Amino acid sequence: MANPGAILADPSWFPHRYDEQRQVVQFIRLDRDAHRSATFLTDEYLGERERTLVPVSALHEFTAPPNPVHFLFHSAFCCSTLLASALDVPGHVFGLKEPQIINDLAGAALRGKRDPDLLHRVLGLLARAEKTVVIKPSNEANVLIAQMLAVRPNARALLMSSGLEDFLFSVAKKGMFGRIWVRRQHTLLAPRQRLPTGFSPAEVFQQTDLQIAGMVWLMHRAEFIDLVAGQPQRVRSLDAADLLAHKRDVFESVARWFDLGFADRDVDQVMASGRFETHAKELGRTYDATARERERVRQESAYAEEIAMVANWISAVAGHIGLQPALSSPVHRVAA
């Protein structure tokens, strides 16, 4: 192992993995350009890089910088990666897209092993590089939302999601992998959300993949509604459709919410950078509003009937359990 003090003091060493069994943190050497070019901060996208290990016990010697940390939480398939990429402005803001180490800590939490002090120190390590850090965790790490807000009491959060039919379409167009993914999400969400639907395990098993997807969307909505109600001064919501329809206005509202201090010229540079016209997960692929609509029209006919049926069914389920799925406290109010 390298000198822990030197690793912890050097922002180019990025905290990448938490090994619960060995009680070590793996750091990976990562420069600023590598951060910006990686779709997500996971092994799949980071490749072979220099790595080293630091004992968890050594983190107690680390003092986090006073840099503000804010969070972009999401329910998947809602342009959160696009927004995190746009918010990443060197010299001002570090936009971190799904750091793997937060997923590792979420996995430990799901096994009943929560460590608020370790989470606090890891978030401090993630805050070393820029004036402000906006962290977009994976939606699988939503189990840690309350704890992340607790250990960073000055942080603000944005809850990003999409409409039900858009979510269902995103799942459907990914084919088998989207359907496998959404069933995994249902397995993770159902034990902690426990919506009083009255469905037996056998009835859940008989539901179609898109019905399961609809329930995942509804469970995320219930989770976000509780967060907005519980911490109204620290939490705002954002619908993906509003971002896509009003890019600059919404981007400016998000920047104000996170108190990023962007001047008009900073916003001009972001809007001119092409970030909003590039596929967030396929860097270099043009994906503007025209491309989005063309893709939807091309594929929608295969799923439109099933999506409409599932949307009606979810509306009935929500009515049965007394849940109004509209999110309040939008970060940007779109004129009617």
mmCIF file of N, CA and C in Angstrom, residues 31-151:
data_model
loop_
_atom_site.group_PDB
_atom_site.id
_atom_site.type_symbol
_atom_site.label_atom_id
_atom_site.label_comp_id
_atom_site.label_asym_id
_atom_site.label_seq_id
_atom_site.Cartn_x
_atom_site.Cartn_y
_atom_site.Cartn_z
ATOM 1 N N ASP A 31 -7.318 11.833 -14.000
ATOM 2 C CA ASP A 31 -7.199 13.272 -14.215
ATOM 3 C C ASP A 31 -8.550 13.864 -14.619
ATOM 4 N N ARG A 32 -8.580 15.171 -14.742
ATOM 5 C CA ARG A 32 -9.842 15.885 -14.980
ATOM 6 C C ARG A 32 -10.474 15.482 -16.310
ATOM 7 N N ASP A 33 -9.652 15.327 -17.338
ATOM 8 C CA ASP A 33 -10.196 14.965 -18.645
ATOM 9 C C ASP A 33 -10.811 13.570 -18.613
ATOM 10 N N ALA A 34 -10.195 12.664 -17.866
ATOM 11 C CA ALA A 34 -10.735 11.306 -17.761
ATOM 12 C C ALA A 34 -12.087 11.317 -17.067
ATOM 13 N N HIS A 35 -12.229 12.159 -16.057
ATOM 14 C CA HIS A 35 -13.526 12.317 -15.399
ATOM 15 C C HIS A 35 -14.591 12.756 -16.398
ATOM 16 N N ARG A 36 -14.279 13.760 -17.181
ATOM 17 C CA ARG A 36 -15.274 14.336 -18.081
ATOM 18 C C ARG A 36 -15.652 13.372 -19.204
ATOM 19 N N SER A 37 -14.685 12.578 -19.645
ATOM 20 C CA SER A 37 -14.950 11.699 -20.786
ATOM 21 C C SER A 37 -15.602 10.384 -20.396
ATOM 22 N N ALA A 38 -15.569 10.006 -19.118
ATOM 23 C CA ALA A 38 -16.172 8.742 -18.683
ATOM 24 C C ALA A 38 -17.686 8.899 -18.582
ATOM 25 N N THR A 39 -18.426 7.977 -19.190
ATOM 26 C CA THR A 39 -19.882 8.021 -19.077
ATOM 27 C C THR A 39 -20.302 7.901 -17.626
ATOM 28 N N PHE A 40 -19.736 6.908 -16.934
ATOM 29 C CA PHE A 40 -19.941 6.731 -15.504
ATOM 30 C C PHE A 40 -18.594 6.415 -14.860
ATOM 31 N N LEU A 41 -18.483 6.690 -13.554
ATOM 32 C CA LEU A 41 -17.229 6.439 -12.837
ATOM 33 C C LEU A 41 -17.225 5.008 -12.298
ATOM 34 N N THR A 42 -17.267 4.062 -13.252
ATOM 35 C CA THR A 42 -17.277 2.642 -12.926
ATOM 36 C C THR A 42 -16.175 1.954 -13.725
ATOM 37 N N ASP A 43 -15.829 0.723 -13.326
ATOM 38 C CA ASP A 43 -14.756 0.004 -14.006
ATOM 39 C C ASP A 43 -15.025 -0.156 -15.496
ATOM 40 N N GLU A 44 -16.278 -0.325 -15.863
ATOM 41 C CA GLU A 44 -16.622 -0.524 -17.269
ATOM 42 C C GLU A 44 -16.138 0.625 -18.131
ATOM 43 N N TYR A 45 -16.138 1.835 -17.588
ATOM 44 C CA TYR A 45 -15.792 3.016 -18.371
ATOM 45 C C TYR A 45 -14.411 3.580 -18.044
ATOM 46 N N LEU A 46 -13.836 3.199 -16.915
ATOM 47 C CA LEU A 46 -12.547 3.770 -16.527
ATOM 48 C C LEU A 46 -11.362 2.950 -17.035
ATOM 49 N N GLY A 47 -11.567 1.651 -17.275
ATOM 50 C CA GLY A 47 -10.504 0.822 -17.842
ATOM 51 C C GLY A 47 -9.339 0.601 -16.890
ATOM 52 N N GLU A 48 -8.203 0.256 -17.479
ATOM 53 C CA GLU A 48 -7.005 -0.049 -16.695
ATOM 54 C C GLU A 48 -6.277 1.230 -16.326
ATOM 55 N N ARG A 49 -6.189 1.483 -15.033
ATOM 56 C CA ARG A 49 -5.489 2.658 -14.536
ATOM 57 C C ARG A 49 -4.743 2.303 -13.256
ATOM 58 N N GLU A 50 -3.826 3.163 -12.896
ATOM 59 C CA GLU A 50 -3.051 2.931 -11.672
ATOM 60 C C GLU A 50 -3.980 2.957 -10.461
ATOM 61 N N ARG A 51 -3.826 1.974 -9.591
ATOM 62 C CA ARG A 51 -4.672 1.853 -8.414
ATOM 63 C C ARG A 51 -3.826 1.589 -7.181
ATOM 64 N N THR A 52 -4.392 1.962 -6.029
ATOM 65 C CA THR A 52 -3.731 1.669 -4.767
ATOM 66 C C THR A 52 -4.782 1.533 -3.675
ATOM 67 N N LEU A 53 -4.401 0.950 -2.553
ATOM 68 C CA LEU A 53 -5.332 0.693 -1.458
ATOM 69 C C LEU A 53 -4.954 1.502 -0.226
ATOM 70 N N VAL A 54 -5.967 1.964 0.479
ATOM 71 C CA VAL A 54 -5.785 2.696 1.739
ATOM 72 C C VAL A 54 -6.708 2.065 2.777
ATOM 73 N N PRO A 55 -6.192 1.743 3.972
ATOM 74 C CA PRO A 55 -7.071 1.178 5.006
ATOM 75 C C PRO A 55 -8.164 2.166 5.397
ATOM 76 N N VAL A 56 -9.349 1.654 5.658
ATOM 77 C CA VAL A 56 -10.439 2.510 6.101
ATOM 78 C C VAL A 56 -10.043 3.275 7.355
ATOM 79 N N SER A 57 -9.272 2.642 8.222
ATOM 80 C CA SER A 57 -8.853 3.302 9.471
ATOM 81 C C SER A 57 -8.052 4.568 9.193
ATOM 82 N N ALA A 58 -7.326 4.622 8.047
ATOM 83 C CA ALA A 58 -6.517 5.801 7.730
ATOM 84 C C ALA A 58 -7.371 7.003 7.371
ATOM 85 N N LEU A 59 -8.615 6.762 6.964
ATOM 86 C CA LEU A 59 -9.493 7.870 6.584
ATOM 87 C C LEU A 59 -9.831 8.769 7.760
ATOM 88 N N HIS A 60 -9.650 8.271 8.983
ATOM 89 C CA HIS A 60 -9.919 9.085 10.165
ATOM 90 C C HIS A 60 -8.931 10.244 10.282
ATOM 91 N N GLU A 61 -7.808 10.150 9.566
ATOM 92 C CA GLU A 61 -6.818 11.224 9.590
ATOM 93 C C GLU A 61 -7.109 12.288 8.535
ATOM 94 N N PHE A 62 -8.134 12.044 7.716
ATOM 95 C CA PHE A 62 -8.442 12.965 6.624
ATOM 96 C C PHE A 62 -9.451 14.012 7.072
ATOM 97 N N THR A 63 -9.153 15.269 6.782
ATOM 98 C CA THR A 63 -10.076 16.364 7.054
ATOM 99 C C THR A 63 -10.649 16.858 5.734
ATOM 100 N N ALA A 64 -11.950 16.766 5.598
ATOM 101 C CA ALA A 64 -12.592 17.143 4.337
ATOM 102 C C ALA A 64 -12.478 18.641 4.113
ATOM 103 N N PRO A 65 -12.294 19.066 2.868
ATOM 104 C CA PRO A 65 -12.276 20.493 2.561
ATOM 105 C C PRO A 65 -13.670 21.084 2.744
ATOM 106 N N PRO A 66 -13.769 22.399 2.858
ATOM 107 C CA PRO A 66 -15.088 23.035 3.072
ATOM 108 C C PRO A 66 -15.911 23.173 1.798
ATOM 109 N N ASN A 67 -15.463 22.584 0.705
ATOM 110 C CA ASN A 67 -16.172 22.727 -0.571
ATOM 111 C C ASN A 67 -17.619 22.250 -0.458
ATOM 112 N N PRO A 68 -18.564 23.000 -1.004
ATOM 113 C CA PRO A 68 -19.960 22.549 -0.998
ATOM 114 C C PRO A 68 -20.136 21.266 -1.814
ATOM 115 N N VAL A 69 -21.011 20.391 -1.334
ATOM 116 C CA VAL A 69 -21.384 19.173 -2.038
ATOM 117 C C VAL A 69 -22.900 19.158 -2.164
ATOM 118 N N HIS A 70 -23.397 18.946 -3.378
ATOM 119 C CA HIS A 70 -24.830 18.827 -3.612
ATOM 120 C C HIS A 70 -25.105 17.526 -4.364
ATOM 121 N N PHE A 71 -26.385 17.142 -4.428
ATOM 122 C CA PHE A 71 -26.724 15.832 -4.973
ATOM 123 C C PHE A 71 -27.777 15.928 -6.071
ATOM 124 N N LEU A 72 -27.585 15.114 -7.093
ATOM 125 C CA LEU A 72 -28.561 14.952 -8.168
ATOM 126 C C LEU A 72 -29.050 13.499 -8.102
ATOM 127 N N PHE A 73 -30.152 13.285 -7.389
ATOM 128 C CA PHE A 73 -30.742 11.955 -7.276
ATOM 129 C C PHE A 73 -31.746 11.759 -8.412
ATOM 130 N N HIS A 74 -32.013 10.512 -8.762
ATOM 131 C CA HIS A 74 -32.852 10.289 -9.942
ATOM 132 C C HIS A 74 -33.488 8.908 -9.910
ATOM 133 N N SER A 75 -34.433 8.709 -10.827
ATOM 134 C CA SER A 75 -35.150 7.436 -10.920
ATOM 135 C C SER A 75 -34.806 6.690 -12.201
ATOM 136 N N ALA A 76 -33.725 7.072 -12.872
ATOM 137 C CA ALA A 76 -33.215 6.435 -14.092
ATOM 138 C C ALA A 76 -34.016 6.848 -15.317
ATOM 139 N N PHE A 77 -33.327 6.866 -16.470
ATOM 140 C CA PHE A 77 -33.935 7.178 -17.765
ATOM 141 C C PHE A 77 -34.636 8.542 -17.744
ATOM 142 N N CYS A 78 -33.951 9.549 -17.183
ATOM 143 C CA CYS A 78 -34.600 10.854 -17.042
ATOM 144 C C CYS A 78 -33.640 12.006 -17.338
ATOM 145 N N CYS A 79 -32.598 11.749 -18.124
ATOM 146 C CA CYS A 79 -31.635 12.784 -18.529
ATOM 147 C C CYS A 79 -30.763 13.282 -17.385
ATOM 148 N N SER A 80 -30.666 12.514 -16.303
ATOM 149 C CA SER A 80 -29.825 12.944 -15.182
ATOM 150 C C SER A 80 -28.345 12.945 -15.560
ATOM 151 N N THR A 81 -27.912 11.980 -16.383
ATOM 152 C CA THR A 81 -26.522 11.968 -16.833
ATOM 153 C C THR A 81 -26.248 13.174 -17.716
ATOM 154 N N LEU A 82 -27.201 13.518 -18.558
ATOM 155 C CA LEU A 82 -27.074 14.707 -19.402
ATOM 156 C C LEU A 82 -26.888 15.955 -18.551
ATOM 157 N N LEU A 83 -27.716 16.117 -17.527
ATOM 158 C CA LEU A 83 -27.622 17.303 -16.676
ATOM 159 C C LEU A 83 -26.324 17.305 -15.879
ATOM 160 N N ALA A 84 -25.917 16.153 -15.344
ATOM 161 C CA ALA A 84 -24.660 16.085 -14.590
ATOM 162 C C ALA A 84 -23.480 16.460 -15.477
ATOM 163 N N SER A 85 -23.513 16.033 -16.736
ATOM 164 C CA SER A 85 -22.440 16.385 -17.666
ATOM 165 C C SER A 85 -22.427 17.885 -17.935
ATOM 166 N N ALA A 86 -23.608 18.474 -18.101
ATOM 167 C CA ALA A 86 -23.685 19.903 -18.371
ATOM 168 C C ALA A 86 -23.213 20.732 -17.173
ATOM 169 N N LEU A 87 -23.458 20.222 -15.976
ATOM 170 C CA LEU A 87 -23.061 20.944 -14.762
ATOM 171 C C LEU A 87 -21.567 20.855 -14.483
ATOM 172 N N ASP A 88 -20.866 19.976 -15.174
ATOM 173 C CA ASP A 88 -19.437 19.788 -14.951
ATOM 174 C C ASP A 88 -18.659 20.868 -15.696
ATOM 175 N N VAL A 89 -18.268 21.901 -14.980
ATOM 176 C CA VAL A 89 -17.585 23.054 -15.576
ATOM 177 C C VAL A 89 -16.246 23.233 -14.869
ATOM 178 N N PRO A 90 -15.131 22.835 -15.510
ATOM 179 C CA PRO A 90 -13.819 22.939 -14.856
ATOM 180 C C PRO A 90 -13.559 24.328 -14.295
ATOM 181 N N GLY A 91 -13.007 24.346 -13.096
ATOM 182 C CA GLY A 91 -12.745 25.605 -12.408
ATOM 183 C C GLY A 91 -13.883 26.076 -11.545
ATOM 184 N N HIS A 92 -15.072 25.512 -11.756
ATOM 185 C CA HIS A 92 -16.258 25.887 -10.994
ATOM 186 C C HIS A 92 -16.881 24.684 -10.275
ATOM 187 N N VAL A 93 -17.226 23.662 -11.071
ATOM 188 C CA VAL A 93 -18.035 22.562 -10.554
ATOM 189 C C VAL A 93 -17.492 21.236 -11.073
ATOM 190 N N PHE A 94 -17.449 20.268 -10.179
ATOM 191 C CA PHE A 94 -17.128 18.896 -10.554
ATOM 192 C C PHE A 94 -18.450 18.132 -10.579
ATOM 193 N N GLY A 95 -18.858 17.648 -11.750
ATOM 194 C CA GLY A 95 -20.057 16.824 -11.861
ATOM 195 C C GLY A 95 -19.666 15.365 -11.878
ATOM 196 N N LEU A 96 -19.924 14.644 -10.795
ATOM 197 C CA LEU A 96 -19.492 13.242 -10.668
ATOM 198 C C LEU A 96 -20.648 12.318 -11.017
ATOM 199 N N LYS A 97 -20.459 11.483 -12.028
ATOM 200 C CA LYS A 97 -21.527 10.631 -12.551
ATOM 201 C C LYS A 97 -21.378 9.200 -12.021
ATOM 202 N N GLU A 98 -22.198 8.878 -11.046
ATOM 203 C CA GLU A 98 -22.348 7.529 -10.505
ATOM 204 C C GLU A 98 -21.035 6.907 -10.019
ATOM 205 N N PRO A 99 -20.377 7.542 -9.040
ATOM 206 C CA PRO A 99 -19.166 6.942 -8.476
ATOM 207 C C PRO A 99 -19.455 5.544 -7.933
ATOM 208 N N GLN A 100 -18.618 4.590 -8.327
ATOM 209 C CA GLN A 100 -18.839 3.203 -7.932
ATOM 210 C C GLN A 100 -18.784 3.027 -6.417
ATOM 211 N N ILE A 101 -17.979 3.818 -5.733
ATOM 212 C CA ILE A 101 -17.821 3.639 -4.289
ATOM 213 C C ILE A 101 -19.132 3.906 -3.550
ATOM 214 N N ILE A 102 -19.985 4.787 -4.072
ATOM 215 C CA ILE A 102 -21.270 5.020 -3.419
ATOM 216 C C ILE A 102 -22.169 3.804 -3.589
ATOM 217 N N ASN A 103 -22.095 3.146 -4.741
ATOM 218 C CA ASN A 103 -22.827 1.897 -4.915
ATOM 219 C C ASN A 103 -22.345 0.828 -3.940
ATOM 220 N N ASP A 104 -21.022 0.791 -3.700
ATOM 221 C CA ASP A 104 -20.480 -0.184 -2.749
ATOM 222 C C ASP A 104 -21.035 0.065 -1.347
ATOM 223 N N LEU A 105 -21.101 1.331 -0.952
ATOM 224 C CA LEU A 105 -21.641 1.675 0.365
ATOM 225 C C LEU A 105 -23.140 1.389 0.427
ATOM 226 N N ALA A 106 -23.839 1.588 -0.698
ATOM 227 C CA ALA A 106 -25.265 1.264 -0.734
ATOM 228 C C ALA A 106 -25.480 -0.233 -0.602
ATOM 229 N N GLY A 107 -24.627 -1.027 -1.247
ATOM 230 C CA GLY A 107 -24.720 -2.474 -1.116
ATOM 231 C C GLY A 107 -24.539 -2.919 0.320
ATOM 232 N N ALA A 108 -23.581 -2.310 1.006
ATOM 233 C CA ALA A 108 -23.374 -2.633 2.420
ATOM 234 C C ALA A 108 -24.606 -2.249 3.237
ATOM 235 N N ALA A 109 -25.197 -1.094 2.923
ATOM 236 C CA ALA A 109 -26.394 -0.654 3.656
ATOM 237 C C ALA A 109 -27.544 -1.625 3.464
ATOM 238 N N LEU A 110 -27.700 -2.146 2.245
ATOM 239 C CA LEU A 110 -28.772 -3.107 1.983
ATOM 240 C C LEU A 110 -28.563 -4.407 2.752
ATOM 241 N N ARG A 111 -27.320 -4.674 3.109
ATOM 242 C CA ARG A 111 -27.022 -5.854 3.937
ATOM 243 C C ARG A 111 -27.077 -5.525 5.422
ATOM 244 N N GLY A 112 -27.552 -4.313 5.740
ATOM 245 C CA GLY A 112 -27.698 -3.924 7.139
ATOM 246 C C GLY A 112 -26.453 -3.352 7.758
ATOM 247 N N LYS A 113 -25.473 -2.981 6.941
ATOM 248 C CA LYS A 113 -24.198 -2.482 7.465
ATOM 249 C C LYS A 113 -23.996 -1.037 7.039
ATOM 250 N N ARG A 114 -24.641 -0.143 7.746
ATOM 251 C CA ARG A 114 -24.516 1.291 7.474
ATOM 252 C C ARG A 114 -23.381 1.870 8.316
ATOM 253 N N ASP A 115 -22.619 2.761 7.702
ATOM 254 C CA ASP A 115 -21.503 3.400 8.399
ATOM 255 C C ASP A 115 -21.531 4.891 8.052
ATOM 256 N N PRO A 116 -22.305 5.698 8.798
ATOM 257 C CA PRO A 116 -22.426 7.129 8.469
ATOM 258 C C PRO A 116 -21.086 7.853 8.463
ATOM 259 N N ASP A 117 -20.178 7.477 9.368
ATOM 260 C CA ASP A 117 -18.879 8.154 9.412
ATOM 261 C C ASP A 117 -18.081 7.878 8.144
ATOM 262 N N LEU A 118 -18.081 6.634 7.684
ATOM 263 C CA LEU A 118 -17.362 6.304 6.447
ATOM 264 C C LEU A 118 -17.994 7.025 5.263
ATOM 265 N N LEU A 119 -19.314 7.065 5.202
ATOM 266 C CA LEU A 119 -19.989 7.778 4.124
ATOM 267 C C LEU A 119 -19.596 9.252 4.133
ATOM 268 N N HIS A 120 -19.580 9.857 5.308
ATOM 269 C CA HIS A 120 -19.188 11.263 5.439
ATOM 270 C C HIS A 120 -17.774 11.490 4.910
ATOM 271 N N ARG A 121 -16.862 10.593 5.249
ATOM 272 C CA ARG A 121 -15.467 10.760 4.819
ATOM 273 C C ARG A 121 -15.311 10.528 3.324
ATOM 274 N N VAL A 122 -16.044 9.565 2.784
ATOM 275 C CA VAL A 122 -15.988 9.323 1.340
ATOM 276 C C VAL A 122 -16.519 10.530 0.573
ATOM 277 N N LEU A 123 -17.621 11.106 1.030
ATOM 278 C CA LEU A 123 -18.158 12.305 0.366
ATOM 279 C C LEU A 123 -17.163 13.458 0.458
ATOM 280 N N GLY A 124 -16.460 13.543 1.575
ATOM 281 C CA GLY A 124 -15.419 14.571 1.707
ATOM 282 C C GLY A 124 -14.285 14.351 0.724
ATOM 283 N N LEU A 125 -13.904 13.088 0.524
ATOM 284 C CA LEU A 125 -12.860 12.775 -0.455
ATOM 285 C C LEU A 125 -13.305 13.126 -1.873
ATOM 286 N N LEU A 126 -14.575 12.917 -2.163
ATOM 287 C CA LEU A 126 -15.094 13.262 -3.488
ATOM 288 C C LEU A 126 -15.125 14.770 -3.714
ATOM 289 N N ALA A 127 -15.029 15.547 -2.631
ATOM 290 C CA ALA A 127 -15.151 17.011 -2.719
ATOM 291 C C ALA A 127 -13.807 17.711 -2.831
ATOM 292 N N ARG A 128 -12.727 16.979 -3.028
ATOM 293 C CA ARG A 128 -11.407 17.606 -2.961
ATOM 294 C C ARG A 128 -11.044 18.460 -4.171
ATOM 295 N N ALA A 129 -11.654 18.214 -5.348
ATOM 296 C CA ALA A 129 -11.053 18.714 -6.576
ATOM 297 C C ALA A 129 -11.475 20.116 -7.006
ATOM 298 N N GLU A 130 -12.711 20.501 -6.768
ATOM 299 C CA GLU A 130 -13.217 21.763 -7.318
ATOM 300 C C GLU A 130 -13.873 22.608 -6.229
ATOM 301 N N LYS A 131 -14.305 23.819 -6.607
ATOM 302 C CA LYS A 131 -14.971 24.696 -5.652
ATOM 303 C C LYS A 131 -16.264 24.073 -5.139
ATOM 304 N N THR A 132 -17.017 23.452 -6.035
ATOM 305 C CA THR A 132 -18.284 22.812 -5.691
ATOM 306 C C THR A 132 -18.349 21.468 -6.397
ATOM 307 N N VAL A 133 -18.950 20.489 -5.727
ATOM 308 C CA VAL A 133 -19.120 19.166 -6.323
ATOM 309 C C VAL A 133 -20.605 18.831 -6.357
ATOM 310 N N VAL A 134 -21.088 18.402 -7.521
ATOM 311 C CA VAL A 134 -22.449 17.883 -7.661
ATOM 312 C C VAL A 134 -22.323 16.394 -7.969
ATOM 313 N N ILE A 135 -22.812 15.572 -7.050
ATOM 314 C CA ILE A 135 -22.697 14.123 -7.187
ATOM 315 C C ILE A 135 -24.016 13.560 -7.681
ATOM 316 N N LYS A 136 -23.939 12.810 -8.774
ATOM 317 C CA LYS A 136 -25.103 12.088 -9.279
ATOM 318 C C LYS A 136 -24.877 10.604 -8.974
ATOM 319 N N PRO A 137 -25.401 10.089 -7.853
ATOM 320 C CA PRO A 137 -25.246 8.663 -7.575
ATOM 321 C C PRO A 137 -26.113 7.836 -8.527
ATOM 322 N N SER A 138 -25.826 6.555 -8.610
ATOM 323 C CA SER A 138 -26.730 5.638 -9.299
ATOM 324 C C SER A 138 -28.059 5.599 -8.563
ATOM 325 N N ASN A 139 -29.145 5.319 -9.288
ATOM 326 C CA ASN A 139 -30.431 5.221 -8.584
ATOM 327 C C ASN A 139 -30.454 4.024 -7.633
ATOM 328 N N GLU A 140 -29.560 3.057 -7.821
ATOM 329 C CA GLU A 140 -29.481 1.938 -6.890
ATOM 330 C C GLU A 140 -28.944 2.382 -5.533
ATOM 331 N N ALA A 141 -28.344 3.571 -5.483
ATOM 332 C CA ALA A 141 -27.837 4.118 -4.215
ATOM 333 C C ALA A 141 -28.872 4.998 -3.526
ATOM 334 N N ASN A 142 -30.105 5.052 -4.044
ATOM 335 C CA ASN A 142 -31.126 5.884 -3.405
ATOM 336 C C ASN A 142 -31.427 5.448 -1.979
ATOM 337 N N VAL A 143 -31.083 4.224 -1.640
ATOM 338 C CA VAL A 143 -31.247 3.753 -0.268
ATOM 339 C C VAL A 143 -30.461 4.616 0.707
ATOM 340 N N LEU A 144 -29.454 5.338 0.205
ATOM 341 C CA LEU A 144 -28.599 6.170 1.061
ATOM 342 C C LEU A 144 -28.986 7.652 1.048
ATOM 343 N N ILE A 145 -30.058 8.016 0.353
ATOM 344 C CA ILE A 145 -30.371 9.445 0.215
ATOM 345 C C ILE A 145 -30.479 10.136 1.571
ATOM 346 N N ALA A 146 -31.292 9.596 2.454
ATOM 347 C CA ALA A 146 -31.489 10.246 3.759
ATOM 348 C C ALA A 146 -30.174 10.354 4.519
ATOM 349 N N GLN A 147 -29.360 9.314 4.434
ATOM 350 C CA GLN A 147 -28.094 9.328 5.156
ATOM 351 C C GLN A 147 -27.115 10.324 4.540
ATOM 352 N N MET A 148 -27.087 10.430 3.201
ATOM 353 C CA MET A 148 -26.198 11.395 2.561
ATOM 354 C C MET A 148 -26.580 12.820 2.941
ATOM 355 N N LEU A 149 -27.876 13.103 2.974
ATOM 356 C CA LEU A 149 -28.315 14.440 3.379
ATOM 357 C C LEU A 149 -28.022 14.703 4.847
ATOM 358 N N ALA A 150 -28.064 13.666 5.651
ATOM 359 C CA ALA A 150 -27.800 13.830 7.085
ATOM 360 C C ALA A 150 -26.331 14.145 7.347
ATOM 361 N N VAL A 151 -25.422 13.464 6.660
ATOM 362 C CA VAL A 151 -23.992 13.674 6.925
ATOM 363 C C VAL A 151 -23.455 14.913 6.222
#
